[in-house]
Tab-separated table of C-alpha atoms and ligand atoms in Angstrom:
chain	number	residue	atom	x	y	z
A	19	MET	CA	8.908	33.120	-2.405
A	20	PHE	CA	8.941	29.630	-3.922
A	21	ASP	CA	12.238	28.550	-2.221
A	22	LEU	CA	12.109	25.243	-0.427
A	23	LYS	CA	15.675	25.349	0.808
A	24	ASP	CA	16.398	23.021	3.705
A	25	LYS	CA	12.661	22.089	3.991
A	26	VAL	CA	12.053	18.461	4.650
A	27	SER	CA	9.407	16.971	2.444
A	28	LEU	CA	7.931	13.571	2.554
A	29	ILE	CA	6.193	12.337	-0.650
A	30	THR	CA	4.230	8.986	-0.519
A	31	GLY	CA	4.663	7.265	-3.855
A	32	GLY	CA	7.682	9.487	-4.593
A	33	ASN	CA	9.330	6.609	-6.339
A	34	GLY	CA	7.322	6.870	-9.661
A	35	GLY	CA	4.786	8.650	-11.740
A	36	ILE	CA	3.236	11.916	-10.404
A	37	GLY	CA	5.016	11.559	-7.098
A	38	GLU	CA	8.360	11.380	-8.581
A	39	GLY	CA	7.619	14.393	-10.811
A	40	ILE	CA	6.861	16.335	-7.596
A	41	ALA	CA	9.858	14.961	-5.847
A	42	ASN	CA	12.135	16.063	-8.602
A	43	GLY	CA	10.525	19.594	-8.611
A	44	PHE	CA	10.850	19.957	-4.846
A	45	ALA	CA	14.607	18.808	-4.934
A	46	ASP	CA	15.293	21.429	-7.743
A	47	PHE	CA	13.982	24.112	-5.261
A	48	GLY	CA	16.090	22.916	-2.482
A	49	SER	CA	13.993	20.572	-0.471
A	50	ARG	CA	15.517	17.526	1.268
A	51	VAL	CA	13.178	14.906	-0.018
A	52	ALA	CA	12.001	11.664	1.755
A	53	ILE	CA	10.822	9.284	-1.077
A	54	VAL	CA	8.261	6.805	0.349
A	55	GLY	CA	7.250	3.697	-1.503
A	56	ARG	CA	7.155	-0.079	-1.424
A	57	ASP	CA	9.274	-1.059	-4.464
A	58	GLU	CA	12.858	-0.816	-3.497
A	59	ALA	CA	14.189	-0.905	-7.019
A	60	LYS	CA	11.987	2.153	-8.004
A	61	CYS	CA	12.821	3.890	-4.886
A	62	LYS	CA	16.551	3.513	-5.426
A	63	LYS	CA	16.290	4.863	-9.117
A	64	ALA	CA	14.237	7.932	-7.974
A	65	GLN	CA	16.680	8.587	-5.221
A	66	GLU	CA	19.730	8.234	-7.526
A	67	LYS	CA	18.064	10.751	-10.013
A	68	ILE	CA	17.737	13.464	-7.543
A	69	ILE	CA	21.252	13.026	-6.156
A	70	ASN	CA	22.777	12.865	-9.533
A	71	ASN	CA	20.993	16.272	-10.350
A	72	GLY	CA	22.675	17.671	-7.205
A	73	GLY	CA	19.698	17.412	-4.799
A	74	GLU	CA	19.108	15.686	-1.522
A	75	ALA	CA	16.942	12.546	-1.251
A	76	LYS	CA	16.618	9.349	0.757
A	77	TYR	CA	14.073	6.585	0.319
A	78	PHE	CA	12.082	4.879	3.009
A	79	LEU	CA	10.007	1.663	2.540
A	80	CYS	CA	6.562	1.694	3.716
A	81	ASP	CA	3.065	0.351	3.093
A	82	VAL	CA	0.942	3.357	3.422
A	83	ALA	CA	-2.185	1.259	4.096
A	84	SER	CA	-0.697	-0.005	7.299
A	85	TYR	CA	-0.731	2.367	10.404
A	86	GLU	CA	2.303	0.619	12.037
A	87	SER	CA	4.265	0.915	8.811
A	88	VAL	CA	3.352	4.670	8.429
A	89	LYS	CA	4.239	5.421	12.135
A	90	ASP	CA	7.758	3.554	11.628
A	91	CYS	CA	8.339	5.411	8.368
A	92	ILE	CA	7.689	8.835	9.907
A	93	SER	CA	10.013	7.969	12.805
A	94	GLU	CA	12.778	6.943	10.286
A	95	VAL	CA	12.259	10.106	8.348
A	96	ASN	CA	12.603	12.319	11.492
A	97	ASN	CA	15.815	10.475	12.625
A	98	GLU	CA	17.324	11.013	9.116
A	99	PHE	CA	16.096	14.495	8.311
A	100	GLY	CA	14.429	16.074	11.386
A	101	SER	CA	10.812	17.153	11.474
A	102	ILE	CA	8.622	17.270	8.298
A	103	ASP	CA	7.780	20.521	6.867
A	104	ILE	CA	5.884	19.371	3.706
A	105	LEU	CA	3.826	16.224	3.373
A	106	VAL	CA	2.388	15.026	0.020
A	107	ASN	CA	-0.066	12.232	0.302
A	108	ASN	CA	0.238	10.895	-3.273
A	109	ALA	CA	0.320	7.220	-3.169
A	110	GLY	CA	-2.718	5.631	-4.797
A	111	THR	CA	-4.177	2.581	-6.657
A	112	THR	CA	-7.397	1.568	-8.394
A	113	ILE	CA	-9.462	-1.477	-9.117
A	114	ARG	CA	-11.566	-1.359	-12.237
A	115	LYS	CA	-14.912	-2.992	-11.462
A	116	ALA	CA	-18.589	-1.807	-11.523
A	117	PRO	CA	-20.096	-1.062	-8.010
A	118	HIS	CA	-22.053	-4.424	-7.878
A	119	ASP	CA	-18.797	-6.452	-8.647
A	120	LEU	CA	-16.606	-4.873	-5.889
A	121	SER	CA	-15.819	-7.376	-3.092
A	122	PRO	CA	-15.344	-6.057	0.449
A	123	ALA	CA	-11.648	-6.736	0.003
A	124	ASP	CA	-11.446	-4.737	-3.177
A	125	TRP	CA	-13.319	-1.863	-1.391
A	126	LYS	CA	-10.854	-1.948	1.585
A	127	ALA	CA	-7.774	-2.280	-0.573
A	128	VAL	CA	-8.413	1.029	-2.508
A	129	MET	CA	-9.922	2.977	0.371
A	130	ASP	CA	-6.897	2.101	2.659
A	131	THR	CA	-4.432	3.126	0.041
A	132	ASN	CA	-6.063	6.250	-1.239
A	133	LEU	CA	-7.885	7.722	1.656
A	134	THR	CA	-7.160	6.135	5.071
A	135	SER	CA	-3.335	6.590	4.362
A	136	VAL	CA	-3.947	10.240	3.931
A	137	HIS	CA	-5.365	10.342	7.387
A	138	TYR	CA	-2.603	8.190	8.923
A	139	PHE	CA	0.229	10.452	7.607
A	140	SER	CA	-1.638	13.781	8.135
A	141	SER	CA	-2.756	12.992	11.708
A	142	ILE	CA	0.814	11.938	12.794
A	143	VAL	CA	2.706	14.740	10.896
A	144	PHE	CA	0.228	17.312	12.324
A	145	ASN	CA	1.789	17.116	15.670
A	146	GLN	CA	5.297	18.064	14.382
A	147	MET	CA	3.857	20.975	12.283
A	148	LYS	CA	1.715	22.162	15.263
A	149	LYS	CA	4.883	22.432	17.407
A	150	LYS	CA	6.479	24.414	14.722
A	151	LYS	CA	3.286	26.470	14.010
A	152	SER	CA	4.011	25.841	10.253
A	153	GLY	CA	3.397	23.194	7.739
A	154	LYS	CA	2.087	22.242	4.291
A	155	ILE	CA	0.021	19.211	3.438
A	156	ILE	CA	-0.803	18.417	-0.219
A	157	ASN	CA	-3.230	15.644	-0.934
A	158	ILE	CA	-3.556	14.207	-4.606
A	159	GLY	CA	-7.061	13.781	-5.673
A	160	SER	CA	-8.326	13.161	-9.226
A	161	MET	CA	-10.838	14.234	-11.771
A	162	PHE	CA	-12.914	11.561	-9.994
A	163	SER	CA	-12.885	13.732	-6.963
A	164	ILE	CA	-15.372	15.819	-9.060
A	165	PHE	CA	-17.025	13.231	-11.388
A	166	GLY	CA	-18.647	9.924	-10.888
A	167	ALA	CA	-17.230	6.826	-12.615
A	168	ALA	CA	-19.180	3.649	-13.285
A	169	HIS	CA	-16.069	1.628	-13.905
A	170	VAL	CA	-13.920	2.918	-10.892
A	171	PRO	CA	-16.547	3.602	-8.269
A	172	VAL	CA	-14.272	2.949	-5.137
A	173	TYR	CA	-11.521	4.878	-6.617
A	174	ALA	CA	-14.024	7.916	-7.115
A	175	ALA	CA	-15.354	7.438	-3.511
A	176	SER	CA	-11.791	7.489	-2.190
A	177	LYS	CA	-10.802	10.633	-4.117
A	178	GLY	CA	-14.083	12.349	-3.298
A	179	GLY	CA	-13.181	11.734	0.330
A	180	VAL	CA	-9.675	13.248	-0.126
A	181	VAL	CA	-11.199	16.538	-1.035
A	182	GLN	CA	-13.556	16.542	1.922
A	183	TYR	CA	-10.869	15.443	4.279
A	184	THR	CA	-8.533	18.206	2.880
A	185	LYS	CA	-11.252	20.852	3.668
A	186	SER	CA	-11.796	19.582	7.072
A	187	CYS	CA	-8.099	19.465	8.043
A	188	ALA	CA	-7.664	22.966	6.514
A	189	ILE	CA	-10.273	24.397	8.962
A	190	ALA	CA	-9.108	22.448	11.948
A	191	TRP	CA	-5.497	23.312	11.501
A	192	ALA	CA	-5.552	26.882	10.056
A	193	GLU	CA	-4.904	28.314	13.569
A	194	PHE	CA	-1.631	26.515	13.604
A	195	ASN	CA	-0.472	28.080	10.356
A	196	ILE	CA	-0.780	24.547	8.601
A	197	GLN	CA	-2.157	24.847	4.944
A	198	VAL	CA	-3.764	21.740	3.562
A	199	ASN	CA	-4.790	21.660	-0.115
A	200	SER	CA	-5.443	19.164	-2.833
A	201	ILE	CA	-4.314	18.748	-6.408
A	202	LEU	CA	-6.615	17.188	-8.922
A	203	PRO	CA	-4.590	15.727	-11.769
A	204	GLY	CA	-6.302	15.227	-15.063
A	205	TYR	CA	-5.125	12.326	-17.290
A	206	ILE	CA	-1.426	11.824	-16.745
A	207	THR	CA	0.791	9.287	-18.454
A	208	THR	CA	2.095	6.958	-15.621
A	209	ASN	CA	1.895	3.290	-14.619
A	210	LEU	CA	-1.468	3.777	-13.210
A	211	THR	CA	-3.040	4.872	-16.634
A	212	ASP	CA	-0.840	2.585	-18.780
A	213	GLY	CA	-3.296	-0.292	-18.412
A	214	PHE	CA	-6.172	1.824	-19.427
A	215	ARG	CA	-4.417	3.107	-22.472
A	216	LYS	CA	-3.349	-0.337	-23.521
A	217	ASN	CA	-6.530	-2.267	-22.835
A	218	PHE	CA	-9.140	0.434	-23.699
A	219	PRO	CA	-7.492	2.366	-26.655
A	220	GLU	CA	-10.803	3.737	-27.883
A	221	ASP	CA	-11.730	4.984	-24.453
A	222	ALA	CA	-8.382	6.432	-24.116
A	223	GLU	CA	-8.792	8.265	-27.443
A	224	LEU	CA	-12.043	9.612	-26.399
A	225	VAL	CA	-10.428	11.097	-23.244
A	226	THR	CA	-7.650	12.647	-25.324
A	227	SER	CA	-10.320	14.286	-27.685
A	228	ARG	CA	-12.048	15.638	-24.613
A	229	ILE	CA	-8.939	17.452	-23.160
A	230	PRO	CA	-9.001	21.080	-24.376
A	231	ALA	CA	-5.127	21.322	-23.966
A	232	GLY	CA	-5.063	18.466	-26.599
A	233	ARG	CA	-2.710	16.128	-24.834
A	234	TRP	CA	-2.403	13.936	-21.699
A	235	GLY	CA	-0.294	15.451	-18.881
A	236	VAL	CA	3.135	14.134	-17.833
A	237	PRO	CA	4.265	13.873	-14.140
A	238	SER	CA	6.451	17.077	-14.300
A	239	ASP	CA	3.239	18.983	-15.160
A	240	LEU	CA	2.275	18.594	-11.562
A	241	ALA	CA	5.463	19.966	-10.081
A	242	GLY	CA	4.765	23.751	-10.422
A	243	THR	CA	1.442	23.670	-8.531
A	244	ALA	CA	3.110	21.412	-5.840
A	245	ILE	CA	5.889	23.826	-5.402
A	246	PHE	CA	3.506	26.713	-5.037
A	247	LEU	CA	1.387	24.841	-2.513
A	248	ALA	CA	4.526	23.741	-0.601
A	249	SER	CA	6.173	27.145	-0.447
A	250	SER	CA	5.356	30.429	1.383
A	251	ALA	CA	3.748	31.809	-1.792
A	252	SER	CA	0.710	29.925	-0.679
A	253	ASP	CA	0.559	30.847	2.929
A	254	TYR	CA	-2.910	32.281	2.775
A	255	VAL	CA	-4.256	29.388	0.510
A	256	THR	CA	-5.850	26.522	2.275
A	257	GLY	CA	-8.597	24.065	1.901
A	258	THR	CA	-8.720	24.372	-1.851
A	259	SER	CA	-8.482	21.775	-4.698
A	260	ILE	CA	-6.634	22.818	-7.876
A	261	PRO	CA	-7.286	20.840	-11.031
A	262	VAL	CA	-4.158	20.434	-13.149
A	263	ASP	CA	-5.912	18.843	-16.067
A	264	GLY	CA	-5.502	20.787	-19.320
A	265	ALA	CA	-9.114	22.160	-18.751
A	266	TYR	CA	-10.549	18.671	-18.756
A	267	SER	CA	-12.893	19.310	-15.709
A	268	ILE	CA	-14.340	22.631	-16.982
A	269	ARG	CA	-15.621	21.272	-20.145
B	310	NDP	P1	1.761	5.247	-10.242
B	310	NDP	O1	1.227	3.918	-10.254
B	310	NDP	O2	2.892	5.611	-11.107
B	310	NDP	O3	2.173	5.562	-8.717
B	310	NDP	C1	1.544	5.196	-7.632
B	310	NDP	C2	2.532	5.268	-6.549
B	310	NDP	O4	1.825	4.960	-5.314
B	310	NDP	C3	3.626	4.298	-6.672
B	310	NDP	O5	4.849	5.017	-6.551
B	310	NDP	C4	3.466	3.250	-5.615
B	310	NDP	O6	4.760	2.819	-5.075
B	310	NDP	C5	2.655	4.106	-4.678
B	310	NDP	N1	1.798	3.195	-3.696
B	310	NDP	C6	0.721	2.569	-4.114
B	310	NDP	N2	0.259	1.873	-3.039
B	310	NDP	C7	1.216	1.920	-2.126
B	310	NDP	C8	1.175	1.424	-0.791
B	310	NDP	N3	0.289	0.628	-0.188
B	310	NDP	N4	2.266	1.864	0.052
B	310	NDP	C9	3.224	2.731	-0.496
B	310	NDP	N5	3.226	3.234	-1.732
B	310	NDP	C10	2.145	2.827	-2.509
B	310	NDP	O7	0.506	6.243	-10.472
B	310	NDP	P2	0.427	7.841	-10.534
B	310	NDP	O8	1.678	8.576	-10.392
B	310	NDP	O9	-0.507	8.081	-11.723
B	310	NDP	O10	-0.513	8.089	-9.194
B	310	NDP	C11	-0.097	8.988	-8.223
B	310	NDP	C12	-1.342	9.575	-7.577
B	310	NDP	O11	-1.985	10.374	-8.528
B	310	NDP	C13	-2.432	8.548	-7.218
B	310	NDP	O12	-2.936	8.982	-5.898
B	310	NDP	C14	-3.478	8.543	-8.244
B	310	NDP	O13	-4.665	8.219	-7.852
B	310	NDP	C15	-3.285	10.062	-8.654
B	310	NDP	N6	-3.923	10.373	-9.980
B	310	NDP	C16	-3.384	9.886	-11.108
B	310	NDP	C17	-3.797	10.248	-12.246
B	310	NDP	C18	-3.233	9.855	-13.634
B	310	NDP	O14	-3.827	10.118	-14.567
B	310	NDP	N7	-2.047	9.220	-13.675
B	310	NDP	C19	-5.032	11.195	-12.415
B	310	NDP	C20	-5.560	11.558	-11.259
B	310	NDP	C21	-4.992	11.224	-9.880
B	310	NDP	P3	5.086	1.232	-5.240
B	310	NDP	O15	5.262	1.044	-6.659
B	310	NDP	O16	6.470	1.431	-4.404
B	310	NDP	O17	4.127	0.500	-4.539
């Protein structure tokens, strides 16, 4: 039921952090994994790790914020692996500034990476999934899909958008047997949160004290939920957003 054997998955930002945790989990369950990112050294390392563990993976360089780059990347994945069965829109970034300090360029950079890219990938891959009458799309949101955040307002706006876009695609594409869901990670130890932990240790401590599970998550904590949403076990689950957060969001 959870088998991903021979399924082709494409994971944006699969070369590090949460995306790599999901990529490793998918490979363990038999998927042929397309790792998508910009940093070639990180891509090579993530690819090697999967291959060394007996899995199948190949990396593809892409800037997810560029429509041309996304189109080219999907064509390359199709040429290498065939059509895409599972799409994980995970690549993300943030800028820590109050709303009144955000420049138009700041706003665009975060929205393009976190939200517009989700539309670019989903709308192109949809055509392949529609033909097969089958597909799984998993979008990575955040605790800030739920909460506001004075210090990362554009990040929160983008992640709120991810959840609404997820619901909209789920409704639009249900008739084609395409399931679209989000995962909302809590506080996970990755490059993205390293700066926060280093530069704001007291705030980071406050976060830790507020997590009922008593610890920050690690990238592999996300793999199980992603495997569920990528597999036939979730064929009647669509449009939902699942927090994977050690109960942070219900406190
Ligand atoms: P990382 O910084 O470790 O990973 C971000 C990934 O996104 C990198 O692999 C990076 O690849 C890729 N990426 C960023 N911009 C682009 C771009 N323009 N084109 C292609 N790839 C890009 O952070 P996380 O693993 O923590 O973040 C993954 C997702 O999880 C993000 O969407 C983030 O918002 C979300 N998230 C993270 C949380 C956490 O606590 N860590 C909590 C909630 C949500 P490269 O280095 O090659 O550019």
